[in-house]
Amino acid sequence: MSVKIRLTRIGRHKESIYRIVVADSRFARDARYIEQIGYFDPAKGEESADINEEAALKWLSKGATPSDSIRALFNRKGIMEKYAKSKKGAK
């Protein structure tokens, strides 16, 4: 089972809001997911993204691969840096 951290779209037409979810990569974008770890409203900007860092770090350490957009969002929020430090400290 390949687990990914990705965005699922919610919201009305031309007023998109995204959930940040952990999901099996075999399922459709808006299909079932394992856990919701945050949300992102592109109209308000990346600063307003609400992410549960503990859950994100937990899933990254378990081997979940972030999508390109999530990786960029995590980089801006500093989550990927924290993950790299924790990974380096474990060795």
PDB file of C-alpha atoms in Angstrom:
ATOM      1  CA  MET A   1       0.000   0.000   0.000  1.00  0.00           C
ATOM      2  CA  SER A   2       1.456   3.315  -1.082  1.00  0.00           C
ATOM      3  CA  VAL A   3       0.381   6.119   1.227  1.00  0.00           C
ATOM      4  CA  LYS A   4       0.497   9.726   0.063  1.00  0.00           C
ATOM      5  CA  ILE A   5      -0.110  13.078   1.676  1.00  0.00           C
ATOM      6  CA  ARG A   6      -2.134  15.117  -0.789  1.00  0.00           C
ATOM      7  CA  LEU A   7      -4.904  17.666  -1.314  1.00  0.00           C
ATOM      8  CA  THR A   8      -8.582  16.843  -1.753  1.00  0.00           C
ATOM      9  CA  ARG A   9     -10.852  19.527  -3.117  1.00  0.00           C
ATOM     10  CA  ILE A  10     -13.923  20.799  -1.299  1.00  0.00           C
ATOM     11  CA  GLY A  11     -15.863  24.013  -1.672  1.00  0.00           C
ATOM     12  CA  ARG A  12     -18.073  25.568  -4.287  1.00  0.00           C
ATOM     13  CA  HIS A  13     -17.466  26.334  -7.939  1.00  0.00           C
ATOM     14  CA  LYS A  14     -14.523  28.755  -8.273  1.00  0.00           C
ATOM     15  CA  GLU A  15     -14.248  28.908  -4.453  1.00  0.00           C
ATOM     16  CA  SER A  16     -11.993  25.960  -3.851  1.00  0.00           C
ATOM     17  CA  ILE A  17     -10.735  24.920  -0.441  1.00  0.00           C
ATOM     18  CA  TYR A  18      -8.520  21.908   0.050  1.00  0.00           C
ATOM     19  CA  ARG A  19      -8.190  19.343   2.805  1.00  0.00           C
ATOM     20  CA  ILE A  20      -4.714  18.003   3.469  1.00  0.00           C
ATOM     21  CA  VAL A  21      -5.196  14.264   3.844  1.00  0.00           C
ATOM     22  CA  VAL A  22      -3.259  11.034   4.132  1.00  0.00           C
ATOM     23  CA  ALA A  23      -4.671   8.582   1.599  1.00  0.00           C
ATOM     24  CA  ASP A  24      -3.918   5.386  -0.257  1.00  0.00           C
ATOM     25  CA  SER A  25      -2.590   6.388  -3.672  1.00  0.00           C
ATOM     26  CA  ARG A  26      -4.840   3.858  -5.425  1.00  0.00           C
ATOM     27  CA  PHE A  27      -8.005   5.749  -4.513  1.00  0.00           C
ATOM     28  CA  ALA A  28      -9.405   8.732  -6.396  1.00  0.00           C
ATOM     29  CA  ARG A  29      -8.510  12.269  -5.341  1.00  0.00           C
ATOM     30  CA  ASP A  30     -11.740  12.976  -3.477  1.00  0.00           C
ATOM     31  CA  ALA A  31     -12.418   9.399  -2.406  1.00  0.00           C
ATOM     32  CA  ARG A  32     -11.864   7.984   1.059  1.00  0.00           C
ATOM     33  CA  TYR A  33      -8.808   8.884   3.072  1.00  0.00           C
ATOM     34  CA  ILE A  34      -7.046   7.596   6.165  1.00  0.00           C
ATOM     35  CA  GLU A  35      -6.673  10.821   8.147  1.00  0.00           C
ATOM     36  CA  GLN A  36      -7.210  14.542   7.641  1.00  0.00           C
ATOM     37  CA  ILE A  37      -4.215  16.535   8.891  1.00  0.00           C
ATOM     38  CA  GLY A  38      -5.173  20.060   7.864  1.00  0.00           C
ATOM     39  CA  TYR A  39      -6.729  22.379   5.326  1.00  0.00           C
ATOM     40  CA  PHE A  40      -5.610  25.016   2.848  1.00  0.00           C
ATOM     41  CA  ASP A  41      -7.509  27.966   1.372  1.00  0.00           C
ATOM     42  CA  PRO A  42      -5.597  29.330  -1.658  1.00  0.00           C
ATOM     43  CA  ALA A  43      -7.645  32.547  -1.612  1.00  0.00           C
ATOM     44  CA  LYS A  44      -6.183  33.448   1.789  1.00  0.00           C
ATOM     45  CA  GLY A  45      -2.640  32.419   0.895  1.00  0.00           C
ATOM     46  CA  GLU A  46      -0.208  29.812   2.106  1.00  0.00           C
ATOM     47  CA  GLU A  47       0.256  31.504   5.475  1.00  0.00           C
ATOM     48  CA  SER A  48      -3.315  30.639   6.412  1.00  0.00           C
ATOM     49  CA  ALA A  49      -2.838  26.903   5.849  1.00  0.00           C
ATOM     50  CA  ASP A  50      -3.699  25.011   9.021  1.00  0.00           C
ATOM     51  CA  ILE A  51      -1.571  21.865   9.355  1.00  0.00           C
ATOM     52  CA  ASN A  52      -1.278  19.493  12.285  1.00  0.00           C
ATOM     53  CA  GLU A  53       2.529  19.264  12.361  1.00  0.00           C
ATOM     54  CA  GLU A  54       2.644  16.294  14.732  1.00  0.00           C
ATOM     55  CA  ALA A  55       0.412  14.220  12.470  1.00  0.00           C
ATOM     56  CA  ALA A  56       2.333  15.300   9.363  1.00  0.00           C
ATOM     57  CA  LEU A  57       5.667  14.343  10.931  1.00  0.00           C
ATOM     58  CA  LYS A  58       4.188  11.043  12.137  1.00  0.00           C
ATOM     59  CA  TRP A  59       3.049  10.092   8.633  1.00  0.00           C
ATOM     60  CA  LEU A  60       6.278  11.251   7.015  1.00  0.00           C
ATOM     61  CA  SER A  61       8.252   9.081   9.433  1.00  0.00           C
ATOM     62  CA  LYS A  62       6.020   6.124   8.573  1.00  0.00           C
ATOM     63  CA  GLY A  63       6.967   6.510   4.902  1.00  0.00           C
ATOM     64  CA  ALA A  64       4.104   8.537   3.422  1.00  0.00           C
ATOM     65  CA  THR A  65       5.196  10.475   0.349  1.00  0.00           C
ATOM     66  CA  PRO A  66       3.947  14.056  -0.029  1.00  0.00           C
ATOM     67  CA  SER A  67       2.659  15.277  -3.379  1.00  0.00           C
ATOM     68  CA  ASP A  68       4.563  18.105  -5.081  1.00  0.00           C
ATOM     69  CA  SER A  69       2.159  20.789  -3.865  1.00  0.00           C
ATOM     70  CA  ILE A  70       2.199  19.427  -0.316  1.00  0.00           C
ATOM     71  CA  ARG A  71       5.995  19.193  -0.339  1.00  0.00           C
ATOM     72  CA  ALA A  72       6.191  22.882  -1.335  1.00  0.00           C
ATOM     73  CA  LEU A  73       3.660  23.822   1.363  1.00  0.00           C
ATOM     74  CA  PHE A  74       5.550  21.788   3.979  1.00  0.00           C
ATOM     75  CA  ASN A  75       8.819  23.447   2.938  1.00  0.00           C
ATOM     76  CA  ARG A  76       7.332  26.913   3.441  1.00  0.00           C
ATOM     77  CA  LYS A  77       5.893  25.906   6.829  1.00  0.00           C
ATOM     78  CA  GLY A  78       9.199  24.330   7.940  1.00  0.00           C
ATOM     79  CA  ILE A  79       7.789  20.820   8.372  1.00  0.00           C
ATOM     80  CA  MET A  80      10.185  19.186   5.897  1.00  0.00           C
ATOM     81  CA  GLU A  81      13.127  20.758   7.734  1.00  0.00           C
ATOM     82  CA  LYS A  82      11.879  19.366  11.058  1.00  0.00           C
ATOM     83  CA  TYR A  83      11.422  15.962   9.424  1.00  0.00           C
ATOM     84  CA  ALA A  84      14.963  16.028   8.021  1.00  0.00           C
ATOM     85  CA  LYS A  85      16.375  16.952  11.452  1.00  0.00           C
ATOM     86  CA  SER A  86      14.431  14.186  13.192  1.00  0.00           C
ATOM     87  CA  LYS A  87      15.509  11.697  10.541  1.00  0.00           C
ATOM     88  CA  LYS A  88      19.139  12.792  10.876  1.00  0.00           C
ATOM     89  CA  GLY A  89      18.967  12.659  14.676  1.00  0.00           C
ATOM     90  CA  ALA A  90      17.598   9.104  14.611  1.00  0.00           C
ATOM     91  CA  LYS A  91      20.679   7.807  12.808  1.00  0.00           C
TER      92      LYS A  91
END
